[in-house]
mmCIF file of C-alpha atoms in Angstrom:
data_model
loop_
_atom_site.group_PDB
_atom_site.id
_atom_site.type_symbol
_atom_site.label_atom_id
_atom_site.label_comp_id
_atom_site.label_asym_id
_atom_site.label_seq_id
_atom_site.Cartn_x
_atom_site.Cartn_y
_atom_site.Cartn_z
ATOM 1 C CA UNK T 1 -5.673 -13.838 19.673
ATOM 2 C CA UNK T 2 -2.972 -11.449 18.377
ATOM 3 C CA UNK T 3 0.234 -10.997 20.100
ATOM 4 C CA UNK T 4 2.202 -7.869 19.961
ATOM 5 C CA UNK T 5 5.717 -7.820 20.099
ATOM 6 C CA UNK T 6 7.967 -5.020 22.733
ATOM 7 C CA UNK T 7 6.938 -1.505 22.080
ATOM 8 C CA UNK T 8 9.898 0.755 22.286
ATOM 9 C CA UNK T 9 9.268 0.836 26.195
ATOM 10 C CA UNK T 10 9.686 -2.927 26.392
ATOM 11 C CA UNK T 11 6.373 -3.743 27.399
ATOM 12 C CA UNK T 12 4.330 -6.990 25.407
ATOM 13 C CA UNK T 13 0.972 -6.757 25.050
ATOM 14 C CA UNK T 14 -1.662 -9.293 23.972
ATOM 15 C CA UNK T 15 -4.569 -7.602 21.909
ATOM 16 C CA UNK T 16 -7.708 -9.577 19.788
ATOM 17 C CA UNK T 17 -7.705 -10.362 16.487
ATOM 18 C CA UNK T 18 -9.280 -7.009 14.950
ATOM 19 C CA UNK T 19 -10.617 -6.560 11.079
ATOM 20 C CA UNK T 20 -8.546 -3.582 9.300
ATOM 21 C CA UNK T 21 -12.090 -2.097 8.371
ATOM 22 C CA UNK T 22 -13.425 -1.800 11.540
ATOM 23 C CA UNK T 23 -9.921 0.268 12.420
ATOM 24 C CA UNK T 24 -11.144 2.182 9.606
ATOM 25 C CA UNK T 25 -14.926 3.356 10.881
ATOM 26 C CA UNK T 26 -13.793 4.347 13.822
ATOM 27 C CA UNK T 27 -10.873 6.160 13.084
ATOM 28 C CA UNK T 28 -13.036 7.772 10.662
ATOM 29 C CA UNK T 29 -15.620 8.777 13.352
ATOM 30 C CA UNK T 30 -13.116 10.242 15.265
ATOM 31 C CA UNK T 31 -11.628 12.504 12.809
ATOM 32 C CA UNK T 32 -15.081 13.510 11.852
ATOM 33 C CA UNK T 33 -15.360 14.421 15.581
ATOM 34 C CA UNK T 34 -12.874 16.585 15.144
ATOM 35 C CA UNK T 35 -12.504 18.227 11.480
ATOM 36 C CA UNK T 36 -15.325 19.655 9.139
ATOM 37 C CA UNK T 37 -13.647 18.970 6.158
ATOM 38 C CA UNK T 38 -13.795 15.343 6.009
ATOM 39 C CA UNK T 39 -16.493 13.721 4.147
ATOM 40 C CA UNK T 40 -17.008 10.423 3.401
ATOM 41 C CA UNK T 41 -18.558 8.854 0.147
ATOM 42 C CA UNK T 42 -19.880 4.871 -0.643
ATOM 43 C CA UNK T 43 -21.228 2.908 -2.887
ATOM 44 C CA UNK T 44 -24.591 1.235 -1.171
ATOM 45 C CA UNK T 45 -21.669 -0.849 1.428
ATOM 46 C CA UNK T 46 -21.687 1.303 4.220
ATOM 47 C CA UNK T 47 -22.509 -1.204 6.562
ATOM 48 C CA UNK T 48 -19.876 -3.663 5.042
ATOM 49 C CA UNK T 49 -17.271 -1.079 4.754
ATOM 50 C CA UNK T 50 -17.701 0.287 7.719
ATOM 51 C CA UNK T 51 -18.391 3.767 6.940
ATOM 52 C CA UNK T 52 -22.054 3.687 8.735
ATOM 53 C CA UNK T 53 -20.293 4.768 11.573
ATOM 54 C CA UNK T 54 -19.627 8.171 10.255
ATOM 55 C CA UNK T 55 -22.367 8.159 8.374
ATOM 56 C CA UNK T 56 -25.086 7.805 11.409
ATOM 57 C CA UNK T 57 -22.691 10.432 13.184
ATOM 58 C CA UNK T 58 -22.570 13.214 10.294
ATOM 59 C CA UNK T 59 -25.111 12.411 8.058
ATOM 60 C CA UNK T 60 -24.893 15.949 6.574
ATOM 61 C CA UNK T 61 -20.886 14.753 5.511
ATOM 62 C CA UNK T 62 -21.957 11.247 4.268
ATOM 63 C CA UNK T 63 -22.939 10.477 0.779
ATOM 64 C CA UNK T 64 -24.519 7.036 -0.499
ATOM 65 C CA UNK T 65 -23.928 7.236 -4.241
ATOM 66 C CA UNK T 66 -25.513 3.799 -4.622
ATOM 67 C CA UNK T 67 -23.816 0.790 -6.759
ATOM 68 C CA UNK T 68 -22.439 3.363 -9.252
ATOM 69 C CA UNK T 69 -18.520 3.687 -8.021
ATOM 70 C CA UNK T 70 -17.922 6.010 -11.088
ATOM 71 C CA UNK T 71 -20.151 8.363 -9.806
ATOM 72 C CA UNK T 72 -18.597 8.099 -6.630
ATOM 73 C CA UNK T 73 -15.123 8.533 -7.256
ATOM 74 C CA UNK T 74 -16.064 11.538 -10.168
ATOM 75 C CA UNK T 75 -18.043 12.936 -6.740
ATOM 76 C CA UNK T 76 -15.325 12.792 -4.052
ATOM 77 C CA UNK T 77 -13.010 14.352 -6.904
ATOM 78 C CA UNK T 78 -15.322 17.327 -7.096
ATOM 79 C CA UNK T 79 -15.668 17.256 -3.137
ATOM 80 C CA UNK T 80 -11.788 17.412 -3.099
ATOM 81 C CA UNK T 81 -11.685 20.302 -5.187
ATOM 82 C CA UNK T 82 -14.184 22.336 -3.118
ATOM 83 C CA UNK T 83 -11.511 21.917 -0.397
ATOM 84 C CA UNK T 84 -12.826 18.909 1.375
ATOM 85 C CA UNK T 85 -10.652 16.038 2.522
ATOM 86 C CA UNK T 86 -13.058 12.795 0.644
ATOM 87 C CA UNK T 87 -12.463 9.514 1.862
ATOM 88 C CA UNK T 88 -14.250 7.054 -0.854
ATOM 89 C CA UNK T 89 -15.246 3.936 0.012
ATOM 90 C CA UNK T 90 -16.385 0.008 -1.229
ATOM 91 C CA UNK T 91 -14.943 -3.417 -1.920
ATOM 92 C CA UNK T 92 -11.497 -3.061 -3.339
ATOM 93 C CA UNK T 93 -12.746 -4.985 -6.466
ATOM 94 C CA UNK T 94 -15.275 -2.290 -7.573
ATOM 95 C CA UNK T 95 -13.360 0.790 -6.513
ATOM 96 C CA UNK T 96 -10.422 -0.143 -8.770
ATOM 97 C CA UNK T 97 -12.108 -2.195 -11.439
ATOM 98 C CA UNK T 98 -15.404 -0.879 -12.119
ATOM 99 C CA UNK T 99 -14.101 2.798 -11.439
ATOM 100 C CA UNK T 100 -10.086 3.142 -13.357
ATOM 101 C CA UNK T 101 -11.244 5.351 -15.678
ATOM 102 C CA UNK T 102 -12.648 7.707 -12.975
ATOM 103 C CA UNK T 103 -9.436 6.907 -11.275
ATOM 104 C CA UNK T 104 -7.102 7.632 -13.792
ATOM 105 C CA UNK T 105 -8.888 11.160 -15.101
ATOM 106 C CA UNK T 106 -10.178 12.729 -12.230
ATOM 107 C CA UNK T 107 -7.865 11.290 -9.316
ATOM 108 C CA UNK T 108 -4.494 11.045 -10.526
ATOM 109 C CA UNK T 109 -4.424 13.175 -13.765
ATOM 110 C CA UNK T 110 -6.134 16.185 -12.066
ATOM 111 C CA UNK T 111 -4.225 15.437 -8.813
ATOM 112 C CA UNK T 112 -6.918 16.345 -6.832
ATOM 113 C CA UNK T 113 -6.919 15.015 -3.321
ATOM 114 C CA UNK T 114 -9.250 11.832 -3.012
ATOM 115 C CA UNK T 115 -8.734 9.487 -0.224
ATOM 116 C CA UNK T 116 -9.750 5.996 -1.921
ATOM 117 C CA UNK T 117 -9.956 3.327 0.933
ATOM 118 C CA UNK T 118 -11.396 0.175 -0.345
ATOM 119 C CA UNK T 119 -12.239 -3.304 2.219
ATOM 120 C CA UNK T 120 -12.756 -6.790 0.748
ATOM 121 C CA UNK T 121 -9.264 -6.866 -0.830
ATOM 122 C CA UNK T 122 -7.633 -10.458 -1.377
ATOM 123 C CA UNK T 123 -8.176 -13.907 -1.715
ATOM 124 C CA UNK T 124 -9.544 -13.642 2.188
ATOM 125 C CA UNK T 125 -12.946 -12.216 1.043
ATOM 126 C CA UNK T 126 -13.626 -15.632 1.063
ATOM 127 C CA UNK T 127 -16.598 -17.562 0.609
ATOM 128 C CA UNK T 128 -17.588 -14.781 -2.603
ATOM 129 C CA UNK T 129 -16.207 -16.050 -4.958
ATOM 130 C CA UNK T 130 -13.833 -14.836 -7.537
ATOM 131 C CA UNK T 131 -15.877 -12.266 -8.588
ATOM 132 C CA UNK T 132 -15.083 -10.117 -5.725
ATOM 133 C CA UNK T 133 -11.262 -11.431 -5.020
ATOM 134 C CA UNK T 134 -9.251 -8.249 -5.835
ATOM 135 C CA UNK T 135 -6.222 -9.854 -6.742
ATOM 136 C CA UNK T 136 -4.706 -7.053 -9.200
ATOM 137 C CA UNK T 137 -6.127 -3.789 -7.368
ATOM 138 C CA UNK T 138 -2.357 -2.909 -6.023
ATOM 139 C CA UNK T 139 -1.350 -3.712 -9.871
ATOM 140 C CA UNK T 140 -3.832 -1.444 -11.348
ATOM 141 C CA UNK T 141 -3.349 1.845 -8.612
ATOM 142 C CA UNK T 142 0.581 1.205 -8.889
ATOM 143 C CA UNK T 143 0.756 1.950 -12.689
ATOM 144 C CA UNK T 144 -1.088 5.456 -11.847
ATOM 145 C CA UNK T 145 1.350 8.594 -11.788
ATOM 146 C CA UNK T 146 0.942 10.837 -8.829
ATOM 147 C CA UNK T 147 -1.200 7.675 -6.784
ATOM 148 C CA UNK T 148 0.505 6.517 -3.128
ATOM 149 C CA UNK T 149 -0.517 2.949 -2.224
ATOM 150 C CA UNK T 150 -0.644 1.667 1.630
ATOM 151 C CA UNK T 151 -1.335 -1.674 2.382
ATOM 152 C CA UNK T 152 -1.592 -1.506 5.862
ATOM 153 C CA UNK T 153 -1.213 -5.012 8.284
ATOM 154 C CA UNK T 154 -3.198 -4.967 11.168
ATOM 155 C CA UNK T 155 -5.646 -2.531 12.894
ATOM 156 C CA UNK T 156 -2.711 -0.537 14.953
ATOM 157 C CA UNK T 157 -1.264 0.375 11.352
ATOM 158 C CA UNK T 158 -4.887 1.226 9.885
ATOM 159 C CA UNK T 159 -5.485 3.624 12.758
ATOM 160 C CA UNK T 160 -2.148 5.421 12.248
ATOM 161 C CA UNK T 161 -2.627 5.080 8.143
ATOM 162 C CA UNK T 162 -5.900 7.262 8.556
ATOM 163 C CA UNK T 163 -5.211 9.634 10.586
ATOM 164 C CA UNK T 164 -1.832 10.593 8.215
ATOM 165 C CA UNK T 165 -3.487 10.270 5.040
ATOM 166 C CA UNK T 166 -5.924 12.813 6.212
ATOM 167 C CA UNK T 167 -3.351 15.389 6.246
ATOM 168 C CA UNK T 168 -1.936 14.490 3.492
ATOM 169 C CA UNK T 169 -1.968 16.312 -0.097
ATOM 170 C CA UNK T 170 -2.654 13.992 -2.930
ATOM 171 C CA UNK T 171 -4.128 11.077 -4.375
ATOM 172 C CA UNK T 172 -3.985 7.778 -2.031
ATOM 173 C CA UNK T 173 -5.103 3.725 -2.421
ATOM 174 C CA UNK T 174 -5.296 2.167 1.093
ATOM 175 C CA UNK T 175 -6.111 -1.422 0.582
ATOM 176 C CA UNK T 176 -7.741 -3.468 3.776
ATOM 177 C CA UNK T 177 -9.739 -6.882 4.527
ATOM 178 C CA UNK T 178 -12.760 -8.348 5.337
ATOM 179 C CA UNK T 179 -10.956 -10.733 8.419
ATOM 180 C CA UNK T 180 -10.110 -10.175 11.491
ATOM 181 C CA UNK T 181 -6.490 -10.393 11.787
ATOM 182 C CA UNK T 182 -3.999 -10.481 14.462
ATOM 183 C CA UNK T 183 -2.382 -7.279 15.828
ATOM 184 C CA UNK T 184 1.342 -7.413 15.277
ATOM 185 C CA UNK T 185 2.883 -3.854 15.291
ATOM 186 C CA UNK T 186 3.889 -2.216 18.214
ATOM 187 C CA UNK T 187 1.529 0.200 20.455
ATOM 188 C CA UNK T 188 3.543 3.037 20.057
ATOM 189 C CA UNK T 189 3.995 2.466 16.481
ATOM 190 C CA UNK T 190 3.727 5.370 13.694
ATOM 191 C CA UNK T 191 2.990 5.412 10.310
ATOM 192 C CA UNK T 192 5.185 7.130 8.193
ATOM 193 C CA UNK T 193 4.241 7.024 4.088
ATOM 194 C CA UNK T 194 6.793 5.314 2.055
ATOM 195 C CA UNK T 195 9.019 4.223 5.102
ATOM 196 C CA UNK T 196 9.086 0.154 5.913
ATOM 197 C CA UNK T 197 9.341 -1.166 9.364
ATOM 198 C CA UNK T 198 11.469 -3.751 9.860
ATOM 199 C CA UNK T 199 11.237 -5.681 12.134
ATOM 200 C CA UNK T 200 14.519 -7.530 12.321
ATOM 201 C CA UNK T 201 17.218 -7.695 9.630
ATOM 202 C CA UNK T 202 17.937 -11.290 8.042
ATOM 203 C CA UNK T 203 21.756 -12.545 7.833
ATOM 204 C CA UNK T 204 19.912 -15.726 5.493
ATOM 205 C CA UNK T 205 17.294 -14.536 4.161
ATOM 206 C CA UNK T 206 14.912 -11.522 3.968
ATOM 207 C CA UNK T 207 11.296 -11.547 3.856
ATOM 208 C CA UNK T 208 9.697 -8.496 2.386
ATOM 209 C CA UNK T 209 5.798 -8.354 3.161
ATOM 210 C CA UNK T 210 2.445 -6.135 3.242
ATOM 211 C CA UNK T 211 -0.974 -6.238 4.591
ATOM 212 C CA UNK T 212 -1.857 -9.695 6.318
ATOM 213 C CA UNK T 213 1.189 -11.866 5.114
ATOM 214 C CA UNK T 214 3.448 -9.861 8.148
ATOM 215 C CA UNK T 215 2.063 -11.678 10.321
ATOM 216 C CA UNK T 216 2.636 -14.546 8.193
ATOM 217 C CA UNK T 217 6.569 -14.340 7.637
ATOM 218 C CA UNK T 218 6.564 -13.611 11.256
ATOM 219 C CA UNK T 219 5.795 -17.175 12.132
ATOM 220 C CA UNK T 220 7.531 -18.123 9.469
ATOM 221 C CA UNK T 221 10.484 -16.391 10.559
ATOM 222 C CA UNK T 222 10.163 -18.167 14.017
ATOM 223 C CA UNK T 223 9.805 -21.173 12.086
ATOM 224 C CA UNK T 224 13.528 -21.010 10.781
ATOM 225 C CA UNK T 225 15.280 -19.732 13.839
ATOM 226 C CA UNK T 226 14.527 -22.743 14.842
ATOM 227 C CA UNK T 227 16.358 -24.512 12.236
ATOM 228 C CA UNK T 228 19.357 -22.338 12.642
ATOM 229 C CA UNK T 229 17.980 -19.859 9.753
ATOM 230 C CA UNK T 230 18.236 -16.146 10.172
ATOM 231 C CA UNK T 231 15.068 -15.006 8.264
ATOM 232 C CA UNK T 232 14.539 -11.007 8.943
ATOM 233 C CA UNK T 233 10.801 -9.544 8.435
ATOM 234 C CA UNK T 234 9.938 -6.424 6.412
ATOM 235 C CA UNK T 235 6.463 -4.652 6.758
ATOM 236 C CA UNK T 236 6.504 -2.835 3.269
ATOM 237 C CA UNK T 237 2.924 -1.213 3.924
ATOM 238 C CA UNK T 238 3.632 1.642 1.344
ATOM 239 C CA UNK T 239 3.884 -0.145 -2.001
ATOM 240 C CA UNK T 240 4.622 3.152 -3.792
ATOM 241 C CA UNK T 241 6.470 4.883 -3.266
ATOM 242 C CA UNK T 242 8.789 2.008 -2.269
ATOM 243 C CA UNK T 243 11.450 2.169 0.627
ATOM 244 C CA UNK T 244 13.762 1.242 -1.585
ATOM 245 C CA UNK T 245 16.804 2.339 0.706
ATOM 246 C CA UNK T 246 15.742 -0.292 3.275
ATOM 247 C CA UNK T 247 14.924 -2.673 0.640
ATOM 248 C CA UNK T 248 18.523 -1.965 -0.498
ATOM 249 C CA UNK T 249 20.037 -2.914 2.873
ATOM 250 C CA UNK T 250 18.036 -5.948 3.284
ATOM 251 C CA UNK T 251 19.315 -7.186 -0.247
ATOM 252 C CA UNK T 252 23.070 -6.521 0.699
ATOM 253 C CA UNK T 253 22.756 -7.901 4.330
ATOM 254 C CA UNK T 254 21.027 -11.837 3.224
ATOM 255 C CA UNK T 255 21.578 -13.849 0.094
ATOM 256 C CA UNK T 256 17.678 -14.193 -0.809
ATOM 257 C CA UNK T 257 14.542 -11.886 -0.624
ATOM 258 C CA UNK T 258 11.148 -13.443 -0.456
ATOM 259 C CA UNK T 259 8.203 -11.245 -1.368
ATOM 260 C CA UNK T 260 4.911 -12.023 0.613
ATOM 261 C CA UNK T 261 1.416 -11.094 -0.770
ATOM 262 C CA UNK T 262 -2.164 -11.538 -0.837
ATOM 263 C CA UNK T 263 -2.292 -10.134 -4.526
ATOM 264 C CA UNK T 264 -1.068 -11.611 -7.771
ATOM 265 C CA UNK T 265 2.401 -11.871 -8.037
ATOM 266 C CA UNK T 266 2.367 -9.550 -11.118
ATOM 267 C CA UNK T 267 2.080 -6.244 -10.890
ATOM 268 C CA UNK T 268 2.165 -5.866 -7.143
ATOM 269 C CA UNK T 269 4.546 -5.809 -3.809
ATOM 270 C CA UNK T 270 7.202 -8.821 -5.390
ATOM 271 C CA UNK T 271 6.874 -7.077 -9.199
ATOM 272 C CA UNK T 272 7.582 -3.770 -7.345
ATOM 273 C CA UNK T 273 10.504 -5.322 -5.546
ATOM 274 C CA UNK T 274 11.787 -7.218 -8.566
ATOM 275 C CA UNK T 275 11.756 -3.795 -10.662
ATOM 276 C CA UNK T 276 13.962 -2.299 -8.430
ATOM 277 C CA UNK T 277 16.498 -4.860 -7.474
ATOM 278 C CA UNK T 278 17.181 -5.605 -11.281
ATOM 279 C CA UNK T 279 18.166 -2.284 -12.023
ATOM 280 C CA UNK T 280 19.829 -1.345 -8.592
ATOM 281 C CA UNK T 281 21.366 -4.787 -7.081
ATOM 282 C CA UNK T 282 20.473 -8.165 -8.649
ATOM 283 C CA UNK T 283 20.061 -11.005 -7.097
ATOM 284 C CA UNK T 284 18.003 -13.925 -6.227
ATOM 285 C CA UNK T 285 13.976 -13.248 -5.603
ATOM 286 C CA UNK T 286 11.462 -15.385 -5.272
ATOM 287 C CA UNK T 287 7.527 -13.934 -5.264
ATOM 288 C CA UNK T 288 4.912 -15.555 -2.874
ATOM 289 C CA UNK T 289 1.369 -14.404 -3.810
ATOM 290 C CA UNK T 290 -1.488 -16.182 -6.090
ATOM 291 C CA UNK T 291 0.054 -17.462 -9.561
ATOM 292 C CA UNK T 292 -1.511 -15.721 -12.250
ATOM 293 C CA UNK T 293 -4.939 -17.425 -11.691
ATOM 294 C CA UNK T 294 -8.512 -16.388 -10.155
ATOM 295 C CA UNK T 295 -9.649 -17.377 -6.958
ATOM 296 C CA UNK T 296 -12.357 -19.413 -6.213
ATOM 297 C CA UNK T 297 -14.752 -19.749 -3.609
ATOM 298 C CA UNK T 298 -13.844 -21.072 0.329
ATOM 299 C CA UNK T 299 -12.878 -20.007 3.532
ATOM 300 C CA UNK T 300 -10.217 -17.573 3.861
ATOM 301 C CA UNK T 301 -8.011 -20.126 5.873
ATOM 302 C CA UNK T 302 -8.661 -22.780 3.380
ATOM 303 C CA UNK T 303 -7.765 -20.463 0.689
ATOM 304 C CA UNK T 304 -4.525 -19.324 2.330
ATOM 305 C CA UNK T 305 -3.583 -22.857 2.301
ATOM 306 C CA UNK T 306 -4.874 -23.549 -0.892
ATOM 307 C CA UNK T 307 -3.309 -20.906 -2.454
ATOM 308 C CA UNK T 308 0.204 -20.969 -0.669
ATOM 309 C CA UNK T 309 0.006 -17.957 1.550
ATOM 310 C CA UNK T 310 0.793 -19.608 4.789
ATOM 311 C CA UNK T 311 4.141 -19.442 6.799
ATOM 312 C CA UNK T 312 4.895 -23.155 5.812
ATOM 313 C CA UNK T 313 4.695 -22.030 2.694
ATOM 314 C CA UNK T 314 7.060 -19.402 3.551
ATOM 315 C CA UNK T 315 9.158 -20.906 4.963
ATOM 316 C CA UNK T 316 9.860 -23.868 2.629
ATOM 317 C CA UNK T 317 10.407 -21.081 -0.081
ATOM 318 C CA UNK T 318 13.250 -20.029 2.239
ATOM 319 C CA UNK T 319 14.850 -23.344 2.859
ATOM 320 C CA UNK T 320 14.733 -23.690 -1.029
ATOM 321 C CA UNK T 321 15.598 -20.880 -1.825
ATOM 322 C CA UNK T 322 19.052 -20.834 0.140
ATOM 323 C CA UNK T 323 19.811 -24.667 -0.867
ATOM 324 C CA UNK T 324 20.351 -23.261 -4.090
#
């Protein structure tokens, strides 16, 4: 069970544990409900990505390109230039790997407006194996002119994610997992691209996260108040563009910034934050996320551990960090 902290009104409310990609089919359904112009592509996953839904709804709007994600993405770019809103869809390992090219030429150097929402991302995929661990999809979209990356961190966000990328004009990487995770952002909450919520500003220590390690530096941040530690917690959801001016007042307000991850280290939310501190305000950084290394098969709580993605984990960096 997730809990949710106050919403604005002041009210708590305990929700499940909810998978960001079943957020995703239904929000899906429902804007299918209610616009003509969204279409939805995949790549023989449907049922994994959650897309069926639509796809048993509007049929005549669904396409099943089959396991050929070039095709798919080449598709959805053509779609988009017809005037309809594509959202593109498989495991976040294939969309970005098997399908850059495609990405690069037809996405982001045409600028056409292709929704590319891939599942499966992270170490959490589990039990598969490192061949379909996306640990350097965020890397791969970030280096992409003209691409916006969201890595949403519970279903609440997903819903809101969806619904705004659909009105929005331009090329967009939403990246979400296979587990269900707990729901941590407030029901009245709003997703606004390239604007963090934070949570609560650090005096010690800030700790700047995205996708399913929130949650984690949320314990972990209850872990040190406990030990007299003031550790603030920063959903960064849009990777790029960054919120750099809230990254900016975190840095100024807390004498270390911890990055939190389920990516490689390089290339992703901590390289992103790292980039702009160095040139901006320097100071001390240290990057949680998996070391430069595959992942390897297990379950996605063993992994976590495994891999150092927990809020001990966090939390020790913290202590550490400051001791210094």
């Amino acid at each position: 069970m997730g809990e949710r902290p106050q919403s604005s009104e002041g009210k708590t409310t305990v929700l499940p544990s909810k998978a960001t990609r079943d957020a995703y089919g239904e929000t899906l359904l429902e804007l299918g409900k209610k616009r003509n112009d969204i279409v939805v592509l995949d790549a023989d996953l449907s049922g994994s990505t959650k897309t069926v839904k639509f796809a048993k709804a509007f049929p005549e709007r669904f396409f099943n390109l089959g396991v050929s994600e070039q095709d798919m993405v080449g598709t959805a770019a053509g779609l988009a230039i017809t005037g309809k809103v594509p959202f593109a869809s498989t495991f976040a390992i294939f969309e970005t790997g098997r399908a850059w090219d495609q990405i690069r030429l037809v996405v982001c150097y045409s600028n056409t407006n292709v929704k590319l929402v891939a599942t499966h991302g992270g170490i959490t995929v589990g039990e598969d194996g490192a061949s379909h661990q996306a640990l350097e999809d965020i890397a791969l979209m970030r280096a992409l002119p003209h691409m916006t990356v969201i890595v949403p961190a519970d279903a609440i966000e997903t819903v809101s994610v969806i619904n705004v990328i659909a009105n929005f004009t331009g090329p967009v990487y939403v990246r979400l997992g296979r587990a269900k995770v707990p729901q941590i952002m407030p029901p009245d909450y709003k997703f606004n691209p390239g604007q963090a919520y934070t949570f609560h500003t650090g005096k010690d220590v800030n700790i700047i996260a995205a996708g399913i390690m929130v949650d984690a530096a949320l314990k972990a941040s209850a872990m040190l108040k406990n030990e007299g530690i003031d550790a603030g917690v920063i959903n960064m959801s849009t990777i790029k563009p960054l919120d750099e001016k809230t990254i900016l007042n975190a840095a100024k307000n807390s004498r270390l910034i911890i990055t939190a991850e389920e990516h490689s280290i390089i290339g992703g939310l901590g390289g992103a934050v790292c980039e702009f501190l160095s040139e901006n305000y320097p100071m001390s950084v240290k990057r949680i996320g998996i070391k430069d290394t595959f992942g390897c098969s297990g379950a996605p709580d063993e992994l976590l551990k495994l891999y150092s993605l927990t809020p001990e984990a966090i939390a020790e960096t913290a202590r550490e960090g400051l001791r210094k």
